[in-house]
Amino acid sequence: MGNYFFDTATAFEDLDRVDGKAKVTGQAKYSAEYDMPELAYGVLVGSNISKGTIAAIDTKAAERAPGVLGVITHLNIAKPPGYLSADPSKPAAVRGLKIFDDDIIHFNGQPIALVMADSFERATYAASLVKAQYNKEAFSTDLATAMKEEKPLEGNQYKENVRGEKDAWKNAAVKIEGTYTMPNQVHNPMEMHATIVKWEGDDKITVWEKTQGVKSTQRDIMQAFGLAEKNVQVNTQFVGGGFGAALRTWPHALAAMIGAKKINRPLKLVLTRMQMFTLVGYRPQAIQKIAIGADNEGKLTGMMHEASAVTSNYENFTENIVKMTRQLYACPNVTTRYNLYPVELSTPTWMRGPGEATGSFPLECGMDELSYQLKMDPIELRLKNYADTDPENGKPYSSKFLKEAYQLGADKFGWSDRSPVPGSKMENGWKVGHGMSTGIFGAFRGEAKLSLKLMADGTLLLQTAVSDSGPGTATAMTKIAADAMGLPYSKIKFELGDSSLPPGPTQGGSSSTSTIGAAVSTGCISLQKKLVEAAKSSPVFGHIIAHENFLFQNGEMVLKSDPSRKLPYAEVLKNAGLGSIEFVENSGRNPAMEKYSAYSYAVHFVKVLVHPLTGVVKIAKVVVAGDAGKIVSPKTAESQMIGGVVGGIGGALMEESVIDERYGRWVNNNFADYHVPVHADVPAIEAVFVDKPDPVLNPVGSKGMGEIALIGFAAAVANAVYNATGKRVRELPITPDKLIG
Ligand code: MOS
């Protein structure tokens, strides 16, 4: 497998990305790129205070501006029925911020008006003419301040959770403790959120929307406007990166739908990058305490992990920040607590490796710190505390090849080159450090319906209503079907991105391959059986008509006992007088999974160079070894892991929200100031896999991969920086100022 971006010398034997050419040649159409007659443009106006109420809003100048078709504010909005709950004891269907619902401001940049015009430029100009006056209230956007001044939210999920004995770590022979800080991180996909809305009458809508789930968006629209499923069409042919930011139907999308209805014209609304920082979520800032105790041999005796994070003042967003500490190691005594503080920011959301990416930072740095205290190799410490069964509930794992991943990664990386003495290695005037960490994420499988159509010419069409935010779902599914049916890739087409297709899952939580792959796998077996049935009367096979007697290869069904007796699928259809074979396969969760725990694992190995004078950290080399079950599509799998590492480099060294506390406003809300890795920041990244099937989760044997690609990476970098310098940086991002002086 290739180790470099754009390594043209590498010969990939496996399937190229089926939509790769369309994407790199600009033929792939993203949600903002559709045009239609009468298309109007919407631009949102944001509040410039962080908390309070709108005292007055003046839209007259905007309404009079050239080309303006309408302006919506809280004063004139026609509220969709989903804003109200028929049963007052239940929440309204529209969750979170109900855009333009009232005069209350919850965060800086909250939309206070939608201006619609016949061109984007005219809408943008008119939006600049909207003026508001506010009654301002005191606010805070900072977690450390909130922790000092406020009490965290109360409720069951915020209670202390004790396994075994509460304070066991305090009595340990060897122990560490530390407080770790990370800032808000923002998804920053290349493609901005975009919505194009076309109403036909009052009760029928078509939406081109950036979403990771066409069906979930369809459901949200049905509930918001009280529409029938058949009257809500959602199209998402291509997604230019999601990382979780497109897992919800956000308020701006509803605004576009409300707006298009008002002006009775199709409407396009595309967020600016500045708006992306406040309107489609972010990974919430967190301050975390970790404490780990062990005996002199390195056996863990107690752990404590307390995480504090922010949410908005109108919605409680929670994620599994402390779960990994309860799961990864066989430790009898674990206490965790999760504190949530509402601040005057918009609601955070899932961002790649949600929860675990945050929680793994203190946990895996803490394990590293403990290894130095014990004078033990960090991998040896982890193996010593390896959980053979789920430490939370004793269940066996459906599969766990983490030991193999440690070994594979260490060998590939050359872990034996690491010096156990911090600051003892130099290369060309740079300090050299090696670090590693473990990442873990639940392996999930959901429900999917898949349409299979075997055509008269022997081509196979697969369809399900999902969207692909980048991992290459259609490619992996094509691979599974090609292997199962013995068809060349060119004879298989996988269609997605259309809510009218049989319902598929939302692309989130690293579950697409597991969920849709199961449907493709069992669907192909059903198709084989239907072919056998159709070939019943064929003289070629005589009376031998049982499925198990056949192979399906090279586009033909072949009799196992006499391979000279075979028929191409197209012939089978023709002989049976069938124009095609069409059916819908239903694939559900696996009830057998109740007896098991299921996780994917990644081990990140990082070599850093740290400049002694300037404190600049260069990532010199990365190896990531994954246990993601069977690797279905090696090339897209490798790309997925490399992409996660690139995201991880940003989180470890660069990404940082800078909020001006005087105004509660983002300062670095653009690509010039919010730093993400560029090519010069990205070294050779090698992704390797144990590649052993999970025998239980799904018939493909795959587990998840999207999240583990990133989880733990920041800790691996921090651990490498410690190894290089002897300095334990507990605050992300690891910028040069934290390493000098
Ligand atoms: Mo992922 S954060 O489930 O898109």
PDB file of N, CA and C in Angstrom, residues 343-380:
ATOM      1  N   VAL A 343     -22.801  27.657  28.260  1.00  0.00           N
ATOM      2  CA  VAL A 343     -22.192  28.972  28.043  1.00  0.00           C
ATOM      3  C   VAL A 343     -22.890  29.626  26.845  1.00  0.00           C
ATOM      4  N   GLU A 344     -22.520  30.862  26.563  1.00  0.00           N
ATOM      5  CA  GLU A 344     -23.182  31.599  25.479  1.00  0.00           C
ATOM      6  C   GLU A 344     -22.475  31.333  24.151  1.00  0.00           C
ATOM      7  N   LEU A 345     -22.498  30.051  23.775  1.00  0.00           N
ATOM      8  CA  LEU A 345     -22.034  29.630  22.452  1.00  0.00           C
ATOM      9  C   LEU A 345     -23.154  28.781  21.855  1.00  0.00           C
ATOM     10  N   SER A 346     -23.114  28.566  20.547  1.00  0.00           N
ATOM     11  CA  SER A 346     -24.107  27.684  19.936  1.00  0.00           C
ATOM     12  C   SER A 346     -23.871  26.252  20.413  1.00  0.00           C
ATOM     13  N   THR A 347     -24.817  25.365  20.114  1.00  0.00           N
ATOM     14  CA  THR A 347     -24.708  23.982  20.584  1.00  0.00           C
ATOM     15  C   THR A 347     -23.547  23.266  19.890  1.00  0.00           C
ATOM     16  N   PRO A 348     -22.679  22.612  20.677  1.00  0.00           N
ATOM     17  CA  PRO A 348     -21.619  21.801  20.058  1.00  0.00           C
ATOM     18  C   PRO A 348     -22.231  20.580  19.371  1.00  0.00           C
ATOM     19  N   THR A 349     -21.440  19.870  18.638  1.00  0.00           N
ATOM     20  CA  THR A 349     -21.964  18.643  18.044  1.00  0.00           C
ATOM     21  C   THR A 349     -20.863  17.602  17.937  1.00  0.00           C
ATOM     22  N   TRP A 350     -21.240  16.432  17.448  1.00  0.00           N
ATOM     23  CA  TRP A 350     -20.253  15.376  17.240  1.00  0.00           C
ATOM     24  C   TRP A 350     -19.209  15.840  16.251  1.00  0.00           C
ATOM     25  N   MET A 351     -17.966  15.604  16.581  1.00  0.00           N
ATOM     26  CA  MET A 351     -16.892  15.845  15.632  1.00  0.00           C
ATOM     27  C   MET A 351     -15.968  14.635  15.694  1.00  0.00           C
ATOM     28  N   ARG A 352     -15.556  14.184  14.569  1.00  0.00           N
ATOM     29  CA  ARG A 352     -14.791  12.937  14.392  1.00  0.00           C
ATOM     30  C   ARG A 352     -14.197  12.405  15.705  1.00  0.00           C
ATOM     31  N   GLY A 353     -14.580  11.167  16.036  1.00  0.00           N
ATOM     32  CA  GLY A 353     -14.167  10.572  17.307  1.00  0.00           C
ATOM     33  C   GLY A 353     -14.832  11.262  18.481  1.00  0.00           C
ATOM     34  N   PRO A 354     -16.134  11.600  18.349  1.00  0.00           N
ATOM     35  CA  PRO A 354     -16.766  12.445  19.366  1.00  0.00           C
ATOM     36  C   PRO A 354     -16.673  11.821  20.757  1.00  0.00           C
ATOM     37  N   GLY A 355     -16.237  12.594  21.736  1.00  0.00           N
ATOM     38  CA  GLY A 355     -16.090  12.073  23.098  1.00  0.00           C
ATOM     39  C   GLY A 355     -14.730  11.455  23.302  1.00  0.00           C
ATOM     40  N   GLU A 356     -14.520  10.338  22.647  1.00  0.00           N
ATOM     41  CA  GLU A 356     -13.263   9.599  22.839  1.00  0.00           C
ATOM     42  C   GLU A 356     -12.033  10.412  22.414  1.00  0.00           C
ATOM     43  N   ALA A 357     -12.162  11.203  21.350  1.00  0.00           N
ATOM     44  CA  ALA A 357     -11.008  12.000  20.918  1.00  0.00           C
ATOM     45  C   ALA A 357     -10.602  12.969  22.025  1.00  0.00           C
ATOM     46  N   THR A 358     -11.592  13.471  22.753  1.00  0.00           N
ATOM     47  CA  THR A 358     -11.335  14.372  23.876  1.00  0.00           C
ATOM     48  C   THR A 358     -10.803  13.589  25.078  1.00  0.00           C
ATOM     49  N   GLY A 359     -11.512  12.529  25.443  1.00  0.00           N
ATOM     50  CA  GLY A 359     -11.158  11.765  26.638  1.00  0.00           C
ATOM     51  C   GLY A 359      -9.848  11.019  26.536  1.00  0.00           C
ATOM     52  N   SER A 360      -9.474  10.640  25.318  1.00  0.00           N
ATOM     53  CA  SER A 360      -8.232   9.881  25.147  1.00  0.00           C
ATOM     54  C   SER A 360      -7.004  10.741  25.428  1.00  0.00           C
ATOM     55  N   PHE A 361      -7.154  12.048  25.354  1.00  0.00           N
ATOM     56  CA  PHE A 361      -5.991  12.924  25.553  1.00  0.00           C
ATOM     57  C   PHE A 361      -5.441  12.790  26.979  1.00  0.00           C
ATOM     58  N   PRO A 362      -6.246  13.020  28.019  1.00  0.00           N
ATOM     59  CA  PRO A 362      -5.691  12.817  29.365  1.00  0.00           C
ATOM     60  C   PRO A 362      -5.400  11.350  29.675  1.00  0.00           C
ATOM     61  N   LEU A 363      -6.279  10.451  29.226  1.00  0.00           N
ATOM     62  CA  LEU A 363      -6.083   9.038  29.571  1.00  0.00           C
ATOM     63  C   LEU A 363      -4.767   8.503  29.017  1.00  0.00           C
ATOM     64  N   GLU A 364      -4.526   8.748  27.734  1.00  0.00           N
ATOM     65  CA  GLU A 364      -3.351   8.143  27.115  1.00  0.00           C
ATOM     66  C   GLU A 364      -2.065   8.911  27.418  1.00  0.00           C
ATOM     67  N   CYS A 365      -2.195  10.196  27.769  1.00  0.00           N
ATOM     68  CA  CYS A 365      -1.018  10.909  28.289  1.00  0.00           C
ATOM     69  C   CYS A 365      -0.716  10.413  29.702  1.00  0.00           C
ATOM     70  N   GLY A 366      -1.774  10.183  30.473  1.00  0.00           N
ATOM     71  CA  GLY A 366      -1.592   9.682  31.837  1.00  0.00           C
ATOM     72  C   GLY A 366      -0.913   8.320  31.855  1.00  0.00           C
ATOM     73  N   MET A 367      -1.316   7.446  30.942  1.00  0.00           N
ATOM     74  CA  MET A 367      -0.683   6.124  30.860  1.00  0.00           C
ATOM     75  C   MET A 367       0.796   6.266  30.501  1.00  0.00           C
ATOM     76  N   ASP A 368       1.088   7.216  29.631  1.00  0.00           N
ATOM     77  CA  ASP A 368       2.480   7.458  29.236  1.00  0.00           C
ATOM     78  C   ASP A 368       3.296   7.943  30.437  1.00  0.00           C
ATOM     79  N   GLU A 369       2.706   8.885  31.151  1.00  0.00           N
ATOM     80  CA  GLU A 369       3.397   9.436  32.320  1.00  0.00           C
ATOM     81  C   GLU A 369       3.666   8.332  33.352  1.00  0.00           C
ATOM     82  N   LEU A 370       2.659   7.477  33.532  1.00  0.00           N
ATOM     83  CA  LEU A 370       2.813   6.359  34.467  1.00  0.00           C
ATOM     84  C   LEU A 370       3.938   5.425  34.027  1.00  0.00           C
ATOM     85  N   SER A 371       4.052   5.215  32.708  1.00  0.00           N
ATOM     86  CA  SER A 371       5.084   4.294  32.210  1.00  0.00           C
ATOM     87  C   SER A 371       6.486   4.812  32.557  1.00  0.00           C
ATOM     88  N   TYR A 372       6.675   6.136  32.502  1.00  0.00           N
ATOM     89  CA  TYR A 372       7.990   6.696  32.871  1.00  0.00           C
ATOM     90  C   TYR A 372       8.240   6.511  34.367  1.00  0.00           C
ATOM     91  N   GLN A 373       7.200   6.704  35.171  1.00  0.00           N
ATOM     92  CA  GLN A 373       7.370   6.511  36.619  1.00  0.00           C
ATOM     93  C   GLN A 373       7.738   5.073  36.947  1.00  0.00           C
ATOM     94  N   LEU A 374       7.149   4.161  36.172  1.00  0.00           N
ATOM     95  CA  LEU A 374       7.408   2.738  36.412  1.00  0.00           C
ATOM     96  C   LEU A 374       8.688   2.267  35.733  1.00  0.00           C
ATOM     97  N   LYS A 375       9.271   3.149  34.902  1.00  0.00           N
ATOM     98  CA  LYS A 375      10.408   2.784  34.046  1.00  0.00           C
ATOM     99  C   LYS A 375      10.058   1.548  33.208  1.00  0.00           C
ATOM    100  N   MET A 376       8.915   1.637  32.587  1.00  0.00           N
ATOM    101  CA  MET A 376       8.394   0.516  31.808  1.00  0.00           C
ATOM    102  C   MET A 376       8.041   1.030  30.417  1.00  0.00           C
ATOM    103  N   ASP A 377       8.219   0.207  29.405  1.00  0.00           N
ATOM    104  CA  ASP A 377       7.819   0.619  28.062  1.00  0.00           C
ATOM    105  C   ASP A 377       6.308   0.883  28.043  1.00  0.00           C
ATOM    106  N   PRO A 378       5.868   1.953  27.388  1.00  0.00           N
ATOM    107  CA  PRO A 378       4.434   2.277  27.386  1.00  0.00           C
ATOM    108  C   PRO A 378       3.556   1.179  26.783  1.00  0.00           C
ATOM    109  N   ILE A 379       4.091   0.440  25.831  1.00  0.00           N
ATOM    110  CA  ILE A 379       3.283  -0.655  25.259  1.00  0.00           C
ATOM    111  C   ILE A 379       3.194  -1.799  26.261  1.00  0.00           C
ATOM    112  N   GLU A 380       4.307  -2.065  26.926  1.00  0.00           N
ATOM    113  CA  GLU A 380       4.308  -3.132  27.937  1.00  0.00           C
ATOM    114  C   GLU A 380       3.294  -2.820  29.046  1.00  0.00           C
TER     115      GLU A 380
END
